[in-house]
XYZ file of C-alpha atoms in Angstrom:
223
model
C 21.129 -2.349 -4.383
C 19.048 0.239 -6.210
C 21.959 2.287 -7.573
C 22.963 -0.153 -10.356
C 19.312 -0.456 -11.417
C 18.830 3.317 -11.480
C 22.072 3.732 -13.423
C 20.849 1.196 -15.974
C 17.526 3.018 -16.369
C 19.356 6.271 -17.016
C 21.787 4.632 -19.460
C 18.909 3.048 -21.405
C 17.028 6.355 -21.514
C 20.067 8.362 -22.641
C 20.704 5.843 -25.411
C 17.124 6.118 -26.695
C 15.466 9.256 -25.236
C 12.400 9.025 -27.482
C 11.397 5.592 -26.187
C 8.553 6.489 -23.780
C 8.879 3.428 -21.545
C 12.651 3.786 -21.077
C 12.125 7.453 -20.286
C 9.321 6.586 -17.861
C 11.455 4.053 -15.950
C 14.234 6.598 -15.582
C 11.928 9.484 -14.658
C 9.869 7.540 -12.130
C 13.011 6.235 -10.412
C 14.292 9.760 -9.674
C 14.484 10.523 -5.960
C 13.527 14.163 -6.625
C 9.770 13.797 -7.104
C 9.454 17.306 -8.545
C 11.951 16.418 -11.250
C 10.182 13.089 -11.790
C 6.879 14.934 -12.239
C 8.426 17.320 -14.775
C 9.939 14.461 -16.787
C 6.666 12.527 -16.819
C 4.865 15.643 -18.039
C 7.343 15.872 -20.919
C 6.529 12.272 -21.867
C 2.818 13.091 -22.178
C 3.705 15.929 -24.558
C 5.566 13.461 -26.755
C 2.886 10.777 -26.438
C -0.482 11.756 -24.983
C -1.658 8.133 -24.978
C 1.141 6.685 -22.867
C -0.535 4.940 -19.928
C 2.466 4.774 -17.605
C 3.210 8.487 -17.624
C -0.301 9.360 -16.449
C -0.164 6.587 -13.858
C 3.182 7.856 -12.568
C 1.937 11.436 -12.343
C -1.190 10.252 -10.549
C 0.855 8.342 -7.984
C 3.166 11.306 -7.355
C 0.212 13.701 -6.991
C -1.497 11.240 -4.647
C 1.648 11.255 -2.523
C 1.475 15.046 -2.459
C -2.266 14.798 -1.639
C -3.190 16.943 -4.635
C -6.314 14.827 -4.904
C -8.208 16.411 -7.794
C -5.217 16.282 -10.160
C -4.201 12.817 -8.943
C -7.701 11.527 -9.685
C -7.691 13.188 -13.110
C -4.386 11.571 -14.109
C -5.283 8.133 -12.778
C -8.621 8.255 -14.588
C -6.798 9.290 -17.761
C -4.612 6.191 -17.408
C -7.742 4.043 -17.086
C -9.230 5.660 -20.200
C -6.112 4.722 -22.150
C -6.110 1.126 -20.894
C -8.898 -0.495 -18.915
C -7.134 -3.851 -18.705
C -4.212 -3.038 -16.376
C -4.877 -3.696 -12.696
C -2.506 -1.168 -11.128
C -4.502 1.866 -12.273
C -7.595 0.570 -10.481
C -5.509 -0.386 -7.454
C -3.886 3.029 -7.085
C -7.130 4.937 -7.629
C -8.896 2.675 -5.140
C -6.150 3.236 -2.585
C -6.480 7.004 -3.017
C -10.268 6.850 -2.608
C -9.784 4.793 0.561
C -7.440 7.430 1.973
C -10.110 10.040 1.244
C -12.806 7.856 2.906
C -14.682 7.505 -0.381
C -15.464 3.924 0.521
C -17.950 3.122 -2.234
C -15.584 4.311 -4.962
C -12.653 2.585 -3.252
C -14.504 -0.737 -3.222
C -15.436 -0.409 -6.878
C -11.845 0.242 -7.956
C -10.216 -2.320 -5.656
C -12.638 -5.083 -6.612
C -11.763 -4.383 -10.246
C -8.028 -4.493 -9.448
C -8.374 -7.852 -7.655
C -10.502 -9.216 -10.480
C -7.860 -8.245 -13.050
C -4.877 -9.452 -10.984
C -6.063 -11.866 -8.259
C -2.521 -12.944 -7.443
C -1.481 -9.449 -6.329
C -1.925 -9.535 -2.560
C -1.514 -5.764 -2.090
C -4.751 -5.042 -3.983
C -6.555 -7.615 -1.867
C -5.133 -6.066 1.328
C -6.480 -2.649 0.350
C -9.806 -4.289 -0.536
C -9.936 -5.899 2.931
C -9.371 -2.472 4.496
C -12.134 -0.950 2.383
C -14.546 -3.758 3.277
C -13.758 -3.254 6.966
C -14.297 0.495 6.677
C -17.620 -0.155 4.929
C -18.772 -2.360 7.822
C -18.672 -5.581 5.783
C -16.935 -7.531 8.529
C -17.405 -11.057 7.207
C -16.137 -10.143 3.751
C -13.232 -8.200 5.256
C -12.185 -11.172 7.404
C -12.269 -13.423 4.335
C -10.220 -10.900 2.361
C -7.555 -10.564 5.069
C -7.314 -14.355 5.290
C -6.951 -14.595 1.518
C -4.050 -12.132 1.667
C -2.367 -14.329 4.279
C -3.034 -17.419 2.180
C -1.258 -15.707 -0.713
C 1.484 -14.085 1.361
C 1.999 -15.497 4.848
C 4.766 -12.937 5.468
C 2.381 -9.959 5.304
C 2.769 -8.242 8.672
C -0.059 -5.810 7.891
C -2.531 -8.578 7.057
C -1.867 -10.501 10.288
C -1.919 -7.330 12.427
C -5.071 -5.881 10.869
C -6.839 -9.242 10.907
C -6.098 -9.300 14.634
C -7.573 -5.813 15.031
C -10.738 -6.815 13.201
C -11.129 -10.067 15.144
C -10.696 -8.160 18.394
C -13.285 -5.588 17.321
C -15.615 -8.453 16.469
C -15.121 -9.858 19.990
C -13.049 -12.919 19.086
C -10.129 -12.134 21.376
C -8.567 -15.594 21.297
C -8.302 -15.520 17.504
C -7.046 -11.919 17.650
C -4.270 -12.967 20.033
C -3.179 -15.639 17.559
C -3.136 -13.197 14.636
C -1.173 -10.619 16.584
C 1.311 -13.317 17.613
C 1.942 -14.103 13.927
C 2.378 -10.410 13.162
C 4.795 -9.963 16.071
C 6.795 -12.940 14.826
C 7.375 -11.086 11.560
C 8.628 -7.848 13.144
C 10.801 -7.815 16.248
C 10.015 -4.111 16.770
C 6.222 -4.462 16.614
C 5.755 -3.338 20.207
C 2.267 -1.803 19.723
C 1.017 -5.161 18.397
C 2.599 -6.924 21.370
C 0.912 -4.447 23.734
C -2.516 -5.076 22.161
C -1.888 -8.806 22.384
C -0.878 -8.521 26.040
C -3.997 -6.507 26.864
C -6.211 -9.129 25.225
C -4.374 -11.925 27.053
C -5.161 -10.230 30.382
C -8.815 -10.010 29.383
C -8.654 -13.731 28.586
C -7.108 -14.300 32.061
C -3.856 -15.550 30.500
C -1.705 -13.312 32.690
C 1.417 -15.491 32.577
C 1.590 -14.979 28.819
C 0.827 -11.267 29.066
C 3.443 -10.277 31.656
C 6.610 -10.622 29.519
C 4.923 -8.740 26.693
C 4.069 -5.819 28.981
C 7.630 -5.790 30.317
C 9.088 -5.744 26.794
C 6.745 -2.914 25.807
C 7.638 -0.908 28.916
C 11.360 -1.425 28.310
C 11.023 -0.202 24.730
C 9.046 2.886 25.780
C 11.761 3.821 28.292
C 14.653 3.550 25.823
C 16.292 6.879 24.879
C 14.774 8.190 21.661
C 11.837 5.772 21.812
C 9.359 8.603 21.342
């Protein structure tokens, strides 16, 4: 499905190579991330105020875990435009990976404020709130993600984890059940749910989940 789209990006770029956005779309879509990085660097030499090139370089560097340069490029993008949510979202996500929780919260709250309909920013914010020990706010944030996108496996699964940590096992079981319903291969979630069901003395519900988990673990190539 991606091939026609990638071919179109390249065709558009070749037809107008000096258009920075067409060149960005083509460069960022390249599967070779080193080549993508080189092409994005060329864009900044043609236009040193082009937001998307710095954002793209920041994302690639974040993926490589070259944190200082990733931060520099993402901050440069924010300097160029402070109104676009994705720059805050990506920088916040990087800070969260680095356990810079305060900075992560600052960036992710800004991303959600600028684009409240984007559930991925809110999911990262929920994770940051949880990591910062703000359990009530994290629970509300996870539930807001689910309200916006009921098909979010991560939100249901992580809400279950947080509820379980909080001691609300019955609610955790329900959240994990919703997550498991979205992914037939979510055996670790099913195992956690089964364990909690045993603790709730709901053994009849737990037994088939344990059996399914055991069967999956014994399959060739399961580990």
